[in-house]
PDB file of C-alpha atoms and ligand atoms in Angstrom:
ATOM      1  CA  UNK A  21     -58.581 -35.033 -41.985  1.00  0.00           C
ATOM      2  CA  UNK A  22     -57.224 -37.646 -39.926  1.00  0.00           C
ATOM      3  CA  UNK A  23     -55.005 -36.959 -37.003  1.00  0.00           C
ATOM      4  CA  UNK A  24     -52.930 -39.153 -35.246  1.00  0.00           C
ATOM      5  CA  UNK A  25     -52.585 -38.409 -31.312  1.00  0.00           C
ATOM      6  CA  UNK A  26     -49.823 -39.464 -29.835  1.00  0.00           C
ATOM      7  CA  UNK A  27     -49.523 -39.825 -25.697  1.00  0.00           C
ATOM      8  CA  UNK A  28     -46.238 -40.534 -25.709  1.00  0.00           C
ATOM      9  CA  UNK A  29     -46.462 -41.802 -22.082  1.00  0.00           C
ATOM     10  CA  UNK A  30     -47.886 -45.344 -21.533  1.00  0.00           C
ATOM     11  CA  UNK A  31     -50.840 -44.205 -19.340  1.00  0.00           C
ATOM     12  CA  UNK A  32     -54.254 -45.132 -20.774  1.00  0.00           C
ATOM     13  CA  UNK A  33     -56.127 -42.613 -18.728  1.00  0.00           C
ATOM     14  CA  UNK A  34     -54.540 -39.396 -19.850  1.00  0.00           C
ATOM     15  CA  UNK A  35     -54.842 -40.978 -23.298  1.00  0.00           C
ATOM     16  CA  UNK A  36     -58.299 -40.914 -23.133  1.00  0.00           C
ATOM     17  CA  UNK A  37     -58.219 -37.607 -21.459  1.00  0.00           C
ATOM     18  CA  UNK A  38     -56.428 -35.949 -24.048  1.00  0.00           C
ATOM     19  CA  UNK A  39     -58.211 -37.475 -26.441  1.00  0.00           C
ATOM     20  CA  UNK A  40     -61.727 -36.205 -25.340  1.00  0.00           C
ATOM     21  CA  UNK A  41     -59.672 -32.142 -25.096  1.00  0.00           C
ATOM     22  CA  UNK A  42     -58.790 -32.504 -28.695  1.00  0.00           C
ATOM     23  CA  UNK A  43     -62.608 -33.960 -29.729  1.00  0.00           C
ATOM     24  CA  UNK A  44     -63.835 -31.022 -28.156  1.00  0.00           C
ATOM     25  CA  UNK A  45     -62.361 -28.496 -30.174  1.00  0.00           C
ATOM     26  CA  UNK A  46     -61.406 -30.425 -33.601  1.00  0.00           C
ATOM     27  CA  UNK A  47     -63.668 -29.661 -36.389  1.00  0.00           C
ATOM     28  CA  UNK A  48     -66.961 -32.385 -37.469  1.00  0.00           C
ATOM     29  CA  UNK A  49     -64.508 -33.358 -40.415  1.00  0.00           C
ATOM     30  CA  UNK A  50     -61.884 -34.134 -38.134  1.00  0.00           C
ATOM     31  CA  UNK A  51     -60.958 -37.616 -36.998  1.00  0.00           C
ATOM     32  CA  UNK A  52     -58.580 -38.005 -33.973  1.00  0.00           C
ATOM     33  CA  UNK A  53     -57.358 -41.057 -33.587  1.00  0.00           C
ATOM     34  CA  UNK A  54     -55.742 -41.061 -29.969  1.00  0.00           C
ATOM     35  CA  UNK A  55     -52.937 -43.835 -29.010  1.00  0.00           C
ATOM     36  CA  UNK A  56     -49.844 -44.709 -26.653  1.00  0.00           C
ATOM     37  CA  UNK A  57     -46.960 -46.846 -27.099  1.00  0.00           C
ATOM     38  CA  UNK A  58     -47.167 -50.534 -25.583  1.00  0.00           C
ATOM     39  CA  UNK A  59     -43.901 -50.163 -23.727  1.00  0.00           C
ATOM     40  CA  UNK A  60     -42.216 -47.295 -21.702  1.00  0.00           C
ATOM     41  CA  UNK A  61     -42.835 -44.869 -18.449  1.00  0.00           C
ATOM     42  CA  UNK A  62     -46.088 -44.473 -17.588  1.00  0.00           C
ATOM     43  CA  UNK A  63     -45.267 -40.653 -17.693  1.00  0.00           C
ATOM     44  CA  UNK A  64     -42.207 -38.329 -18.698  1.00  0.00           C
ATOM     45  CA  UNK A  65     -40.921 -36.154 -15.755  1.00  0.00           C
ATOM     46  CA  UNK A  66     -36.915 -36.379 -16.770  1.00  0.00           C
ATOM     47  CA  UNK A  67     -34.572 -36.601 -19.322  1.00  0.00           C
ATOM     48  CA  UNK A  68     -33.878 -40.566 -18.566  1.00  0.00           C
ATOM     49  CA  UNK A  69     -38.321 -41.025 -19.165  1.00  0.00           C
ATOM     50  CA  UNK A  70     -38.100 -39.023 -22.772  1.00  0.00           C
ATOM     51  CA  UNK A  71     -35.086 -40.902 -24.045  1.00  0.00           C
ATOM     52  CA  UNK A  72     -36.607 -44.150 -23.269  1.00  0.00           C
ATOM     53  CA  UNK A  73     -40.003 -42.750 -24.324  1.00  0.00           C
ATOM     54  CA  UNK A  74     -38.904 -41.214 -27.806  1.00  0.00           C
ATOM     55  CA  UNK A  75     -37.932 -44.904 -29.228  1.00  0.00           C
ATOM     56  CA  UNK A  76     -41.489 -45.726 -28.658  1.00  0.00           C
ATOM     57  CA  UNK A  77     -42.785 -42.892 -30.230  1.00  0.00           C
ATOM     58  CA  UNK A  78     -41.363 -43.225 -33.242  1.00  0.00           C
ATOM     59  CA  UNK A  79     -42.988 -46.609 -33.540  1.00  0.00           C
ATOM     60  CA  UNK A  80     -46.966 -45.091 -33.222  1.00  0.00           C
ATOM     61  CA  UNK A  81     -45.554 -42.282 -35.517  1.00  0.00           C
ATOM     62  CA  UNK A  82     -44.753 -44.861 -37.974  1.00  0.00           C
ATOM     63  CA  UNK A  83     -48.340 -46.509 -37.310  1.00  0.00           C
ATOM     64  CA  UNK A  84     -50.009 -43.535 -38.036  1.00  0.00           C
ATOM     65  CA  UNK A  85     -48.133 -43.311 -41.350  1.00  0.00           C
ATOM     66  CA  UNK A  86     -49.468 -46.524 -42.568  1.00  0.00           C
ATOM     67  CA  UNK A  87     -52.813 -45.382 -41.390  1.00  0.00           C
ATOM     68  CA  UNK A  88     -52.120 -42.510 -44.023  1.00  0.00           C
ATOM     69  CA  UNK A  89     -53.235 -39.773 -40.535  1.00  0.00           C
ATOM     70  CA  UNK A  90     -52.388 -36.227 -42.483  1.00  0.00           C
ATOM     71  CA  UNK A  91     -51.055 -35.193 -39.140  1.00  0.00           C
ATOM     72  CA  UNK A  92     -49.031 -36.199 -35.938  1.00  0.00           C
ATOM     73  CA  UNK A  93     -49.256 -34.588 -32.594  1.00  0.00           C
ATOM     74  CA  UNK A  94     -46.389 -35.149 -29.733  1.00  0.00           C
ATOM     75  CA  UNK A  95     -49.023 -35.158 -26.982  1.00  0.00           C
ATOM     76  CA  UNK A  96     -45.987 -34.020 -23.866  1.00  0.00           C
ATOM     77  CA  UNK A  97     -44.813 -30.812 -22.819  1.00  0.00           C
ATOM     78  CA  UNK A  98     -41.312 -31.784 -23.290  1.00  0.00           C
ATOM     79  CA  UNK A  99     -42.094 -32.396 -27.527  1.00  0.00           C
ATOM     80  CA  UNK A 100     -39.900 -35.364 -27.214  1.00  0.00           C
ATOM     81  CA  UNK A 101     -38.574 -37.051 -30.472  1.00  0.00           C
ATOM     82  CA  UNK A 102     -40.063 -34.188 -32.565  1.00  0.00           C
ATOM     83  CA  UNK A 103     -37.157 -33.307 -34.936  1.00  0.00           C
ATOM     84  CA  UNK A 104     -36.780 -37.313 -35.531  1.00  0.00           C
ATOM     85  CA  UNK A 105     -40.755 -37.669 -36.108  1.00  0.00           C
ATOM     86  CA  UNK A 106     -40.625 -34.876 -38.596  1.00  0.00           C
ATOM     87  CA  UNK A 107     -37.693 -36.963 -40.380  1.00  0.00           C
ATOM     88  CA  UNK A 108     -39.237 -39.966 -40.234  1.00  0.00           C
ATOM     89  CA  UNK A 109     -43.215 -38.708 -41.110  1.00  0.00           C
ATOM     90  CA  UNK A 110     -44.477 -37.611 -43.974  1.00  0.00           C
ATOM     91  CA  UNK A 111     -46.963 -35.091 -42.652  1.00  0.00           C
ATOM     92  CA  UNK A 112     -46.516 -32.227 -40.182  1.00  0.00           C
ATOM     93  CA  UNK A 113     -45.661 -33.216 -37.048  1.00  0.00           C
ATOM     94  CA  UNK A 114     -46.675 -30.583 -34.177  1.00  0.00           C
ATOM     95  CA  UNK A 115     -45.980 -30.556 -30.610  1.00  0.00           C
ATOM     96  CA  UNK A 116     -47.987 -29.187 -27.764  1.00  0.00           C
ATOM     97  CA  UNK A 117     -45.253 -27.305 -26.201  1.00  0.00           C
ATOM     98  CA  UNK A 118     -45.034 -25.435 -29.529  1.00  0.00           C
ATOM     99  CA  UNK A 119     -47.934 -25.250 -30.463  1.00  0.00           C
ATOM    100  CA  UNK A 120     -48.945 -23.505 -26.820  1.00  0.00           C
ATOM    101  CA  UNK A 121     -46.102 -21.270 -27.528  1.00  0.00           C
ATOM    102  CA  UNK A 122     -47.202 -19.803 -30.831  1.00  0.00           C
ATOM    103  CA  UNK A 123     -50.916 -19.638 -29.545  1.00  0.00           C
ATOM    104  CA  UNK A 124     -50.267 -17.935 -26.527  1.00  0.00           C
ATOM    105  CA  UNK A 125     -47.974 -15.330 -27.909  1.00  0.00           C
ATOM    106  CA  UNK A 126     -50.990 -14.502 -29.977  1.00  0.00           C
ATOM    107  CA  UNK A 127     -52.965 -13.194 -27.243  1.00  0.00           C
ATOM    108  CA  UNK A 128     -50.467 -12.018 -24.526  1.00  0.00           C
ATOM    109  CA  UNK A 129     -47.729  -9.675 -23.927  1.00  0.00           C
ATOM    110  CA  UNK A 130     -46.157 -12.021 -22.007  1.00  0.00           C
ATOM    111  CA  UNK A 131     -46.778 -15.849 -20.912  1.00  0.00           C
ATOM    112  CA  UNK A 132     -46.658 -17.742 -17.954  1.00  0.00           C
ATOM    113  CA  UNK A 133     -45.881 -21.546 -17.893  1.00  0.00           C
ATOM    114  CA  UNK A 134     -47.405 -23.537 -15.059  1.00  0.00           C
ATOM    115  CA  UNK A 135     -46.025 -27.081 -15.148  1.00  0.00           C
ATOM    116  CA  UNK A 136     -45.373 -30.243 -13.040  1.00  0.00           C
ATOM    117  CA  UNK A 137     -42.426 -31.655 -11.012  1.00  0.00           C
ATOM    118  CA  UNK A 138     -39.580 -28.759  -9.974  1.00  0.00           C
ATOM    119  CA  UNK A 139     -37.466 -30.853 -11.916  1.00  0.00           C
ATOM    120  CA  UNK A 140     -39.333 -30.516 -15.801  1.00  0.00           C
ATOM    121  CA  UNK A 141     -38.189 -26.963 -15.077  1.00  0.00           C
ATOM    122  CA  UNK A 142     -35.357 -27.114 -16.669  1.00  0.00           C
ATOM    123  CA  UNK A 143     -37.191 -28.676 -19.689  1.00  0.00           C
ATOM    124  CA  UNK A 144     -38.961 -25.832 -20.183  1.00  0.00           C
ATOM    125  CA  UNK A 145     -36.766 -23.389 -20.139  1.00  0.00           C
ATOM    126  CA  UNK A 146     -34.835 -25.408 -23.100  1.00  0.00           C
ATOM    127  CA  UNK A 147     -37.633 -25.390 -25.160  1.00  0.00           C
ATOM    128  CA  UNK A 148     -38.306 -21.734 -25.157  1.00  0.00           C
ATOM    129  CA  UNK A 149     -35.052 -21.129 -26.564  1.00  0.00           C
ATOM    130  CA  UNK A 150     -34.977 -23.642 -28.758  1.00  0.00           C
ATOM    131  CA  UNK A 151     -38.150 -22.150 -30.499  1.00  0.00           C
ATOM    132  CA  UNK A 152     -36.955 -18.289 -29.263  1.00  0.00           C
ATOM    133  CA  UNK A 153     -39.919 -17.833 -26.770  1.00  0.00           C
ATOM    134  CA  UNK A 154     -37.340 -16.332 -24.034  1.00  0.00           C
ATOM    135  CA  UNK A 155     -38.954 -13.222 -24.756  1.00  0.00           C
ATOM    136  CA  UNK A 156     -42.579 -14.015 -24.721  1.00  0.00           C
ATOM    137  CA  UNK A 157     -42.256 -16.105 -21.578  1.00  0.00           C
ATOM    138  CA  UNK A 158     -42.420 -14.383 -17.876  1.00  0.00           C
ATOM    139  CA  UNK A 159     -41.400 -17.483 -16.142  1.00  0.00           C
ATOM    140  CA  UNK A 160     -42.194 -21.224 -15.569  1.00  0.00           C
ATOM    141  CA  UNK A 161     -43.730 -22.166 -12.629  1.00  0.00           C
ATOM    142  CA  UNK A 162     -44.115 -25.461 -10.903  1.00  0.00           C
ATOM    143  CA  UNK A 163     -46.944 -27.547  -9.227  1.00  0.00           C
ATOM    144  CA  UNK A 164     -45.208 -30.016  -7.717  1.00  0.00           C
ATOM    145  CA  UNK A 165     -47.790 -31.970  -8.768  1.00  0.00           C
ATOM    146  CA  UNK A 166     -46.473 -35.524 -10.502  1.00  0.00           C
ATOM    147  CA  UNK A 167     -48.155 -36.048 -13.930  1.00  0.00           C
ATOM    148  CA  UNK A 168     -49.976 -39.091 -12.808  1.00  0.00           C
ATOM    149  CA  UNK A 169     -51.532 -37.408  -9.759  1.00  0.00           C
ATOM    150  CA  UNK A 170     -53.427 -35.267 -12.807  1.00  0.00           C
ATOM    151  CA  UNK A 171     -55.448 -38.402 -13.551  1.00  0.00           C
ATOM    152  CA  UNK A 172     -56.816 -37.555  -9.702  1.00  0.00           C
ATOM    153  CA  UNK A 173     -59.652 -35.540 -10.497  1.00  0.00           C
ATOM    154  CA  UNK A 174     -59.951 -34.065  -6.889  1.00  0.00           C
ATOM    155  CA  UNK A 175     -60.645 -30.432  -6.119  1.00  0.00           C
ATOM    156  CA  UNK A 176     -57.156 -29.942  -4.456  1.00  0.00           C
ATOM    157  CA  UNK A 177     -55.411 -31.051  -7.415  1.00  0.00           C
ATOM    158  CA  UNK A 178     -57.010 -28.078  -9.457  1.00  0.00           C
ATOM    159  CA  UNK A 179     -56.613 -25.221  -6.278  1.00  0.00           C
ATOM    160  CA  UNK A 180     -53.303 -26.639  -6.076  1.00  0.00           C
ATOM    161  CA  UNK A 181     -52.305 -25.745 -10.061  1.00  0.00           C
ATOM    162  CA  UNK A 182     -55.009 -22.958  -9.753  1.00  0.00           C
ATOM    163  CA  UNK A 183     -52.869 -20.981  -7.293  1.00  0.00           C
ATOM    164  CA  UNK A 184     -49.485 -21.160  -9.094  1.00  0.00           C
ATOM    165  CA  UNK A 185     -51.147 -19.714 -12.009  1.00  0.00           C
ATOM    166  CA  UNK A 186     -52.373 -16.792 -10.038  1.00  0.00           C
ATOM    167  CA  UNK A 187     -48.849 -16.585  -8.556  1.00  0.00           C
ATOM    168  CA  UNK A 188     -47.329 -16.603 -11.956  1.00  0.00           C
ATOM    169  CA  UNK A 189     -50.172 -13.403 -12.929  1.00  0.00           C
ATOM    170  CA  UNK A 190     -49.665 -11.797 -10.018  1.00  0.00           C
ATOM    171  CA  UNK A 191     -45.744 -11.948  -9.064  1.00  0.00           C
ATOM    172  CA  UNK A 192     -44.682 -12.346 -12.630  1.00  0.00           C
ATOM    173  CA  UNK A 193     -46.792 -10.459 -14.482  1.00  0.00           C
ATOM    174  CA  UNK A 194     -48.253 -13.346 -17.086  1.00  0.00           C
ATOM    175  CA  UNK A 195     -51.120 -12.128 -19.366  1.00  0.00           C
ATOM    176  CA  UNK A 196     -51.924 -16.117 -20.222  1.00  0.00           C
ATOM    177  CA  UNK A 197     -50.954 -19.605 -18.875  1.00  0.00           C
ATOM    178  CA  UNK A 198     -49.534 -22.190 -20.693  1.00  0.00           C
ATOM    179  CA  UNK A 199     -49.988 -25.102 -18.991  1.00  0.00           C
ATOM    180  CA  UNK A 200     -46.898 -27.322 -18.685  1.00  0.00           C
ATOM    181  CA  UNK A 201     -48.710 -31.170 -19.080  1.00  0.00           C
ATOM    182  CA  UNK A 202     -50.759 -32.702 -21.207  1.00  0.00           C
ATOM    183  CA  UNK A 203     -52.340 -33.875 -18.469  1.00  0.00           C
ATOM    184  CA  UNK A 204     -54.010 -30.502 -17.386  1.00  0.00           C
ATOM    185  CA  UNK A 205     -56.055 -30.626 -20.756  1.00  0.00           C
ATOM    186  CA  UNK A 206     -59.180 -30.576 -19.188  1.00  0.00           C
ATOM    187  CA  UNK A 207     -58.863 -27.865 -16.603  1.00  0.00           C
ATOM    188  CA  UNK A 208     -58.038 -25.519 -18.799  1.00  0.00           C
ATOM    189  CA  UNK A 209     -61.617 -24.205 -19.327  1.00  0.00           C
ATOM    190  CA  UNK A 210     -62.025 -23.737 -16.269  1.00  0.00           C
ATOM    191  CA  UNK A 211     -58.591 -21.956 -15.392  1.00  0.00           C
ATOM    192  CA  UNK A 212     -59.836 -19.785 -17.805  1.00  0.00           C
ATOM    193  CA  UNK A 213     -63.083 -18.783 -16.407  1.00  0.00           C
ATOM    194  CA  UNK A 214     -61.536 -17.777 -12.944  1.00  0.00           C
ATOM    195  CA  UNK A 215     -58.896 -16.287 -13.730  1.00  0.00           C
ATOM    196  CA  UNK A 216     -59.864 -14.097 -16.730  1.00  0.00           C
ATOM    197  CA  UNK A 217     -56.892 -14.424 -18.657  1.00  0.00           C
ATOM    198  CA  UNK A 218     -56.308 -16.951 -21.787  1.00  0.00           C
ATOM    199  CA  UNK A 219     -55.007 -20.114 -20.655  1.00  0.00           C
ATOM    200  CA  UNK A 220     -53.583 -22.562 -23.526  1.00  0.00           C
ATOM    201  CA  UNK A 221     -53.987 -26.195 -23.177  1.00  0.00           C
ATOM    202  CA  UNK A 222     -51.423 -27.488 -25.661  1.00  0.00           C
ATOM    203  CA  UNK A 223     -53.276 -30.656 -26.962  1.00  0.00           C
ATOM    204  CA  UNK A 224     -56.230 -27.813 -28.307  1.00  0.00           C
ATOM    205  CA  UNK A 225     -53.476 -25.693 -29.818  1.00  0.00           C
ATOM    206  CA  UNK A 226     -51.831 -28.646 -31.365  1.00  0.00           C
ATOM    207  CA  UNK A 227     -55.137 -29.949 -32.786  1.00  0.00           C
ATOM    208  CA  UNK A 228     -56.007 -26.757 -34.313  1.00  0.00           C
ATOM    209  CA  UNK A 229     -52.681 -25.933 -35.684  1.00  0.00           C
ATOM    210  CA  UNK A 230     -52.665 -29.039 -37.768  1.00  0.00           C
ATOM    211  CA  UNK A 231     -56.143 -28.167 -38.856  1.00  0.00           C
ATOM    212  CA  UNK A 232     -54.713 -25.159 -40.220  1.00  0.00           C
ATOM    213  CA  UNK A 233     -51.681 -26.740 -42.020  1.00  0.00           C
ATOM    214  CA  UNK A 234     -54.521 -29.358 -43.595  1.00  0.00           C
ATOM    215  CA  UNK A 235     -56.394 -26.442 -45.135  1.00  0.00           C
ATOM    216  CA  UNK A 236     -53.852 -24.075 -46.467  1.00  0.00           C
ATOM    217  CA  UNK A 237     -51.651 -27.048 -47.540  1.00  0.00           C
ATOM    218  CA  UNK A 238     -48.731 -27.099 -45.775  1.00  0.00           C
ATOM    219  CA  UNK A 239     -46.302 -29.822 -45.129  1.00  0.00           C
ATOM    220  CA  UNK A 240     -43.067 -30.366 -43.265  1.00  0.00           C
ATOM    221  CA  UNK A 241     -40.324 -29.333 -45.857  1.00  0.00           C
ATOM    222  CA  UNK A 242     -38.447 -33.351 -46.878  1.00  0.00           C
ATOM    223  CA  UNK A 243     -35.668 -31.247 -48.163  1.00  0.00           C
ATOM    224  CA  UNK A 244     -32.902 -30.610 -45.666  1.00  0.00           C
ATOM    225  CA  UNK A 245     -33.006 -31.129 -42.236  1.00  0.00           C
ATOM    226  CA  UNK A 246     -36.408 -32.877 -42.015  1.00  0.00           C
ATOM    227  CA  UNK A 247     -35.689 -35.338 -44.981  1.00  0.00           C
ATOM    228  CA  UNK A 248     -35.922 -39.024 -44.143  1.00  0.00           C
ATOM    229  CA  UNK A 249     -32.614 -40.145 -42.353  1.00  0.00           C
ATOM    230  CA  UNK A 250     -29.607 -41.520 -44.444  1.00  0.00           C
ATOM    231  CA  UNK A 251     -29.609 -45.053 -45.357  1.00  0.00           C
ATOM    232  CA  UNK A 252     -27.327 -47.212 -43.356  1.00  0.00           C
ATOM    233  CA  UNK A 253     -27.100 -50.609 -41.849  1.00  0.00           C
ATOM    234  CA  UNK A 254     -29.778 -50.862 -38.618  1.00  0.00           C
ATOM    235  CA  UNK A 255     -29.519 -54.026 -35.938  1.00  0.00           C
ATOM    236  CA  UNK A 256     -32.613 -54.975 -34.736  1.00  0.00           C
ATOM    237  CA  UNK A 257     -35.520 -52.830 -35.202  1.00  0.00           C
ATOM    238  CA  UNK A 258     -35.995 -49.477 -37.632  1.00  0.00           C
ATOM    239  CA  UNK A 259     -34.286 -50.850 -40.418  1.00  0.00           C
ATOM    240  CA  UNK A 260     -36.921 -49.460 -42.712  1.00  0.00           C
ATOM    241  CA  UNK A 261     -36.353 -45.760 -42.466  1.00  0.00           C
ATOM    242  CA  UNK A 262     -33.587 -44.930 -44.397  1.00  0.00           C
ATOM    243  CA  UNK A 263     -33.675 -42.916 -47.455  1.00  0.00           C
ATOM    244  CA  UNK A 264     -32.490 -44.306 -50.536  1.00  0.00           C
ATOM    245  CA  UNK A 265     -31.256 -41.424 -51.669  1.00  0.00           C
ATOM    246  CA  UNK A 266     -27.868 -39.503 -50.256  1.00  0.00           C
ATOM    247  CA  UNK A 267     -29.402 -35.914 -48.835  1.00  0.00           C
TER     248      UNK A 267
HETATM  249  C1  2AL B 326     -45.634 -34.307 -19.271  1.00  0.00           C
HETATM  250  C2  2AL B 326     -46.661 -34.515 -20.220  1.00  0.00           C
HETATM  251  O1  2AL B 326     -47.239 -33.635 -20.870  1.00  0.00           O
HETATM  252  N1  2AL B 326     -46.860 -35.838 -20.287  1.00  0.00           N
HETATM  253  C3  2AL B 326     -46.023 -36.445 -19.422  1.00  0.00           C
HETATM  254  O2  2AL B 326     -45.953 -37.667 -19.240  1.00  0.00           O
HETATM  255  N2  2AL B 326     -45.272 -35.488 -18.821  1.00  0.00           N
HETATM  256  N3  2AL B 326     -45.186 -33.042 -18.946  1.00  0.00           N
HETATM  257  C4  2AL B 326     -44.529 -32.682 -17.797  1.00  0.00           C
HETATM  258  N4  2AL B 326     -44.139 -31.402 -17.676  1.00  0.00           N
HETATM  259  O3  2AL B 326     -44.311 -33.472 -16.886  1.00  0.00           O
END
């Protein structure tokens, strides 16, 4: 199968990181084919970055569609644009803070989220009750650490997120660690190993969930909320979209 890898931030080194995290765990049959948009922040740390980032999106979503990929991945925690990729695609569309979600809820009582800037906090907290993970979740927890300080490979960087996970085992009582960037792909191994609990890397989830959906079948329902968007007069760009058809 071929997925298409979205970093929806414009920074070419966490593109390749992520990249290289979802190689690593997709199956020999499975092609990744990573990418970014040309234009937009070079990472996503508050509502004003996703809003200008999700246009852009859309864009290597609709790449990947003429590159017939049988899958998307929203490669940032936030899952920006997902509802309006799974609209506009004609594949499943998965992001990573989902797809951590489910995964970790597998293999935990309860899950801690270890993110970024104070600030995404808020983010996070939206998205687990948008999906219902309120329940599952024993907190979110934040580094401090800006996402493009991740592409600093330095031993301080990892103590740094290293010790807000234990915090978030320790004081909250987390049984696994989501980890809150895309970004952080490539510590998770190693997270894991210390601490001795699961810690999910959302780009690995992501890229085995839509492995699943390939082999069992299963495709974004077009009828109803996901169909493509209504027809109407666009100016400029994304004329293209609209359904023919009144849904
Ligand atoms: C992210 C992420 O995964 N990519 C990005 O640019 N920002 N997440 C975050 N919590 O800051």
């Amino acid at each position: 199968m071929k997925i298409n890898l979205i970093n929806p931030n414009t920074c070419i080194g966490m593109t390749e990181k992520i990249a290289s995290s979802a190689k690593s765990v997709a199956l020999a049959t499975t092609d990744i084919i990573a990418s970014s948009p040309t234009h937009g922040p070079e990472s996503i740390e508050s509502a004003f970055d996703e809003v200008i980032a999700s246009a852009a999106l859309l864009d290597v979503i609709r790449q990947g569609e003429e590159q017939k990929v049988d899958a998307h991945i929203i490669a940032c925690f936030g899952d920006p644009a997902l509802d309006a990729a799974r609209e506009i695609a004609t594949v499943p569309v998965i992001g990573i803070a989902g797809a951590a979600f489910q995964l970790a809820s597998l293999v935990s009582y309860r899950f801690g989220i270890v993110t970024t800037m104070t600030r995404t906090l808020p983010a996070s907290e939206h998205l687990l009750q948008r999906y219902g993970y309120q329940h599952f979740c024993s907190g979110a927890r934040a580094t401090d650490i800006a996402v493009l300080d991740l592409e600093d490979t330095s031993e301080d960087i990892y103590l740094e997120l290293k010790n807000e996970c234990e915090k978030s085992i320790q004081i909250d009582g987390a049984e696994a660690i989501v980890l809150g960037c895309a970004g952080m792909s490539d510590l998770a191994a190693r997270l894991a190993e210390e601490l001795q609990v699961p810690v999910i890397d959302g780009v690995s989830a992501a890229v085995k969930l839509a492995e699943s959906l390939y082999q069992l079948g299963l495709n974004t329902c077009k009828i109803g909320q996901y169909g493509l968007p209504l027809n109407k007069a666009f100016h400029g760009r994304y004329q293209h979209w609209g359904s023919s058809k009144k849904q």
